[in-house]
Coordinates of C-alpha atoms in Angstrom, one line a residue:
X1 CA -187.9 -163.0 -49.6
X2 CA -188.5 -162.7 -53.3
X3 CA -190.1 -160.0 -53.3
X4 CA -187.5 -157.5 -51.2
X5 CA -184.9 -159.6 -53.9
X6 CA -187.2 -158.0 -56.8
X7 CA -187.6 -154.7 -55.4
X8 CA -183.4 -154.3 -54.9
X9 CA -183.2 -155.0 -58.7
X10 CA -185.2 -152.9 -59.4
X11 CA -184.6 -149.8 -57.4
X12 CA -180.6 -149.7 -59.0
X13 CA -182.1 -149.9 -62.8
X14 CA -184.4 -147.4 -61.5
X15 CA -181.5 -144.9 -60.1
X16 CA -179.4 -145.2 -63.4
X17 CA -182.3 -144.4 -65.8
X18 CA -182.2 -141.3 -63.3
X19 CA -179.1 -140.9 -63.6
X20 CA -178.5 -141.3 -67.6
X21 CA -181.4 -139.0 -68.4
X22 CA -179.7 -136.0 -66.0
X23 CA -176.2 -136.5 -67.4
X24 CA -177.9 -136.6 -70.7
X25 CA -179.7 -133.2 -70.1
X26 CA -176.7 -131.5 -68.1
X27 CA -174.5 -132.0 -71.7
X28 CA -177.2 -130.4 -73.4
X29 CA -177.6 -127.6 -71.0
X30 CA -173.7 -127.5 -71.2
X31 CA -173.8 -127.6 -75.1
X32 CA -176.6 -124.7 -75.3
X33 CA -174.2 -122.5 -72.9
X34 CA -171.2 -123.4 -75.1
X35 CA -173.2 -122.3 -78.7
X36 CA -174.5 -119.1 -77.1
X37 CA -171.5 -118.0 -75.7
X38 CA -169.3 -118.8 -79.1
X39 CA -171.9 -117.3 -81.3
X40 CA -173.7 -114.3 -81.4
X41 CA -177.0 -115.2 -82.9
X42 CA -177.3 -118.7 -81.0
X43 CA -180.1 -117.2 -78.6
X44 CA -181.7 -115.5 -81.1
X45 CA -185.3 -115.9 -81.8
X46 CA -185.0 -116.9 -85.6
X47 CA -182.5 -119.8 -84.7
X48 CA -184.2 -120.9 -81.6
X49 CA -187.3 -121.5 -84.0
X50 CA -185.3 -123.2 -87.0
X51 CA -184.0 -125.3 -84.4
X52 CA -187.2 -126.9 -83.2
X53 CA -188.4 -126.3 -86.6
X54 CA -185.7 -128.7 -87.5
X55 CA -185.1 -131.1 -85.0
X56 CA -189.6 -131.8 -84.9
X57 CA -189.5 -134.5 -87.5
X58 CA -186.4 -135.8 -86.1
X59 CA -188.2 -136.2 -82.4
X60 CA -191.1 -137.2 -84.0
X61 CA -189.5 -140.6 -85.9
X62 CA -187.7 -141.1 -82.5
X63 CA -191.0 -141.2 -80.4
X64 CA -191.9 -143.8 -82.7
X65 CA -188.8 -145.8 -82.9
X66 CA -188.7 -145.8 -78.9
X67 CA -191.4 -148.0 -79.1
X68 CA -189.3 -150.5 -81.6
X69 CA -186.5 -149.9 -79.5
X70 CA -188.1 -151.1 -76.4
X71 CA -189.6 -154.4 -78.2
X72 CA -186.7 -155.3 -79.1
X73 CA -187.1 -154.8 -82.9
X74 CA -185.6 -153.3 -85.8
X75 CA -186.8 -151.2 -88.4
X76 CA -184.7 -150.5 -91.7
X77 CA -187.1 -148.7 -93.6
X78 CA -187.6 -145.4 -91.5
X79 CA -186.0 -143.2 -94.0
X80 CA -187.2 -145.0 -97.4
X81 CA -191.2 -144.4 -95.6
X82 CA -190.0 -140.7 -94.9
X83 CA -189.0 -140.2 -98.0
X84 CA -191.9 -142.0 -99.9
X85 CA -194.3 -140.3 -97.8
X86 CA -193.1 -137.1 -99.0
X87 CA -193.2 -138.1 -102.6
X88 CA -196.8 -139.3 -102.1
X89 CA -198.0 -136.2 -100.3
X90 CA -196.3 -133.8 -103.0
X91 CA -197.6 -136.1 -105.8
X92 CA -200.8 -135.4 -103.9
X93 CA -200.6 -131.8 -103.8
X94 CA -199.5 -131.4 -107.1
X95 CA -202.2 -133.5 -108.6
X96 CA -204.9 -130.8 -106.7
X97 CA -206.0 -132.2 -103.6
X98 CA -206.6 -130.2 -100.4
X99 CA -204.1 -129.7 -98.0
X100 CA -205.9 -131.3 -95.5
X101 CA -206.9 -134.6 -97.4
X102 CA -203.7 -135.2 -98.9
X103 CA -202.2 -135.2 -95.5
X104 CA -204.6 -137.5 -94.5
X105 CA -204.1 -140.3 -97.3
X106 CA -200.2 -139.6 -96.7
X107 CA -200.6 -140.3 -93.1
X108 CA -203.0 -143.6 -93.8
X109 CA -200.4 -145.0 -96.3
X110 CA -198.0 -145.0 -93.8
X111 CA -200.5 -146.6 -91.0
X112 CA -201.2 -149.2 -93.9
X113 CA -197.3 -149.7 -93.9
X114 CA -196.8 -149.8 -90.4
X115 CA -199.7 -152.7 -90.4
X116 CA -198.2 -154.6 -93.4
X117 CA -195.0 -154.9 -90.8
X118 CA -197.0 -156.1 -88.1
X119 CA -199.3 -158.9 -89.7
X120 CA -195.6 -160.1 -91.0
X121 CA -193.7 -159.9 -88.2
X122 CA -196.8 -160.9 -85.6
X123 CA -198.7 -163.1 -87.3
X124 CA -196.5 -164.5 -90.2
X125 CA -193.8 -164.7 -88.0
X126 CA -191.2 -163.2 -90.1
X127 CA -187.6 -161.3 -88.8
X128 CA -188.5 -157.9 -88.3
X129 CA -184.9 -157.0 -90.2
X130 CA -186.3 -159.3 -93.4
X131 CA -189.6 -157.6 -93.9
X132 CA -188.6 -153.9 -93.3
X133 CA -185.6 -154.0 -95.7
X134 CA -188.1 -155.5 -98.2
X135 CA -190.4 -152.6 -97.4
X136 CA -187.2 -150.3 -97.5
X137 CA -186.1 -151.5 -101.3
X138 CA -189.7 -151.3 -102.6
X139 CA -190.6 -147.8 -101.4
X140 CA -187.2 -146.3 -103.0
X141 CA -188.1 -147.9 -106.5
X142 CA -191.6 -147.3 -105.8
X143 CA -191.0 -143.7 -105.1
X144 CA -188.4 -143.3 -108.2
X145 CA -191.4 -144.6 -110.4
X146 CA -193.7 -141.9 -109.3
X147 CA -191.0 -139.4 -109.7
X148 CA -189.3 -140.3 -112.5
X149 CA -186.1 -139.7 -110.5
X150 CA -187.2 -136.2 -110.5
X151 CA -188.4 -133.6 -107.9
X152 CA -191.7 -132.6 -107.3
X153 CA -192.4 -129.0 -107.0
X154 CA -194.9 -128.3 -104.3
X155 CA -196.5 -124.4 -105.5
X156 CA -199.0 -125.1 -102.3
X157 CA -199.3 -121.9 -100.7
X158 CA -201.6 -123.2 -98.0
X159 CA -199.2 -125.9 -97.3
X160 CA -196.5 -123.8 -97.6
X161 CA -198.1 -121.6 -94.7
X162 CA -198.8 -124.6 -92.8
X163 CA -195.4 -125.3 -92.5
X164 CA -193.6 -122.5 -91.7
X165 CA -196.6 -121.3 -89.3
X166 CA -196.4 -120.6 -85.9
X167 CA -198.5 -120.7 -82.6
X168 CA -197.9 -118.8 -79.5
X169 CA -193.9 -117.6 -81.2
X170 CA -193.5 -121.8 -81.1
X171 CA -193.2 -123.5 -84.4
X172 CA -196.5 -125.8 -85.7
X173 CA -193.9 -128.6 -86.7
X174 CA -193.4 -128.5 -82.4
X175 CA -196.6 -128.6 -81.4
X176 CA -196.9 -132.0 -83.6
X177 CA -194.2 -133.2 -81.1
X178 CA -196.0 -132.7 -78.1
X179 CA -199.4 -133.7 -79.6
X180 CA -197.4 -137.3 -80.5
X181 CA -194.7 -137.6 -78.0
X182 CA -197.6 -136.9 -74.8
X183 CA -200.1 -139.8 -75.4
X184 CA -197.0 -142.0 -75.9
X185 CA -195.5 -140.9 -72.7
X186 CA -198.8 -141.2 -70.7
X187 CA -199.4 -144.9 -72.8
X188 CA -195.8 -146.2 -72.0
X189 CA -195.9 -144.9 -68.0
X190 CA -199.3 -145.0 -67.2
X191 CA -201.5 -147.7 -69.2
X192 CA -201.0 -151.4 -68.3
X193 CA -200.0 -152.5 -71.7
X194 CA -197.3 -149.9 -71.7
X195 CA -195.9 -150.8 -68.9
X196 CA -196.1 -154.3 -69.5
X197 CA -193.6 -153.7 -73.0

């Protein structure tokens, strides 16, 4: 009796996610008919690619906030690591390092971040909304330190190139979206602990 009670609640939660995520895509279908009838250059191939070239880091920060999201958490200090990220990478480049390695220590500082929140919220037991507006303050003042409160020109031409490169006519910044937001799917869908979140 239980369990045919279990599997009615679930099937209806099941049928609105369904049903979300199509209305969800049919207003962006609608949307992307609207822009490229209105506008000439909409469907173009230069705008096509700034659009994914712009909306990548967006996707990416959402992949990983879907996984706050689902916890139940909150983090405050998305943009202030964003942004000191970027300072510490630039600060990297400008100070010589490889491309390669200074994305490396960038991308380390903010796993060593993204651990400092955990041990607090985990295993000191502290509100998720304390410690990353604490994080949040420190990384602005942190990052106007480094700076100055001035901007850091990166001259890079291999990082410049890195950027703004392309594989197969797609974007590089996109390809970092599917190489991030594919293990998450298959680890939220298909592993036992992400199915147990």
């Amino acid at each position: 009796m239980s369990t045919d009670t279990t599997e009615t609640k679930v099937a209806p939660k099941r049928g609105m996610s369904i049903l979300f995520s199509l209305t969800l895509l049919g207003l962006l279908l609608f949307l992307w008919l609207l822009l490229g009838f209105a506008t000439n250059s909409f469907w173009s191939p230069n705008n096509i690619s700034n659009l994914l070239r712009q909306g990548s880091m967006t996707a990416i920060l959402a992949v990983g906030q879907t996984f706050v999201i689902i916890t139940a958490g909150i983090d405050l200090s998305v943009g202030a690591v964003v942004g000191f990220a970027s300072v510490i990478l630039a600060w990297l480049l400008a100070a010589g390092l490889p491309v390669w390695l200074a994305i490396i220590l960038t991308l380390l500082m903010g796993v060593a971040i993204g651990s400092f929140h955990a041990f607090g919220i985990v295993r000191m037991g502290l509100p998720a909304f304390i410690i990353t507006l604490a994080t949040l303050t420190s990384l602005r003042g942190i990052g106007l330190l480094i700076t100055n409160g001035s901007t850091i020109s990166i001259s890079n031409e291999a990082f410049t190139n890195f950027a703004r490169a392309d594989f197969l006519g797609v974007p590089s910044l996109f390809w970092m979206v599917i190489v991030v937001a594919v293990p998450s799917y298959v680890f939220l869908h298909l592993s036992r602990w992400g199915r147990y979140l």
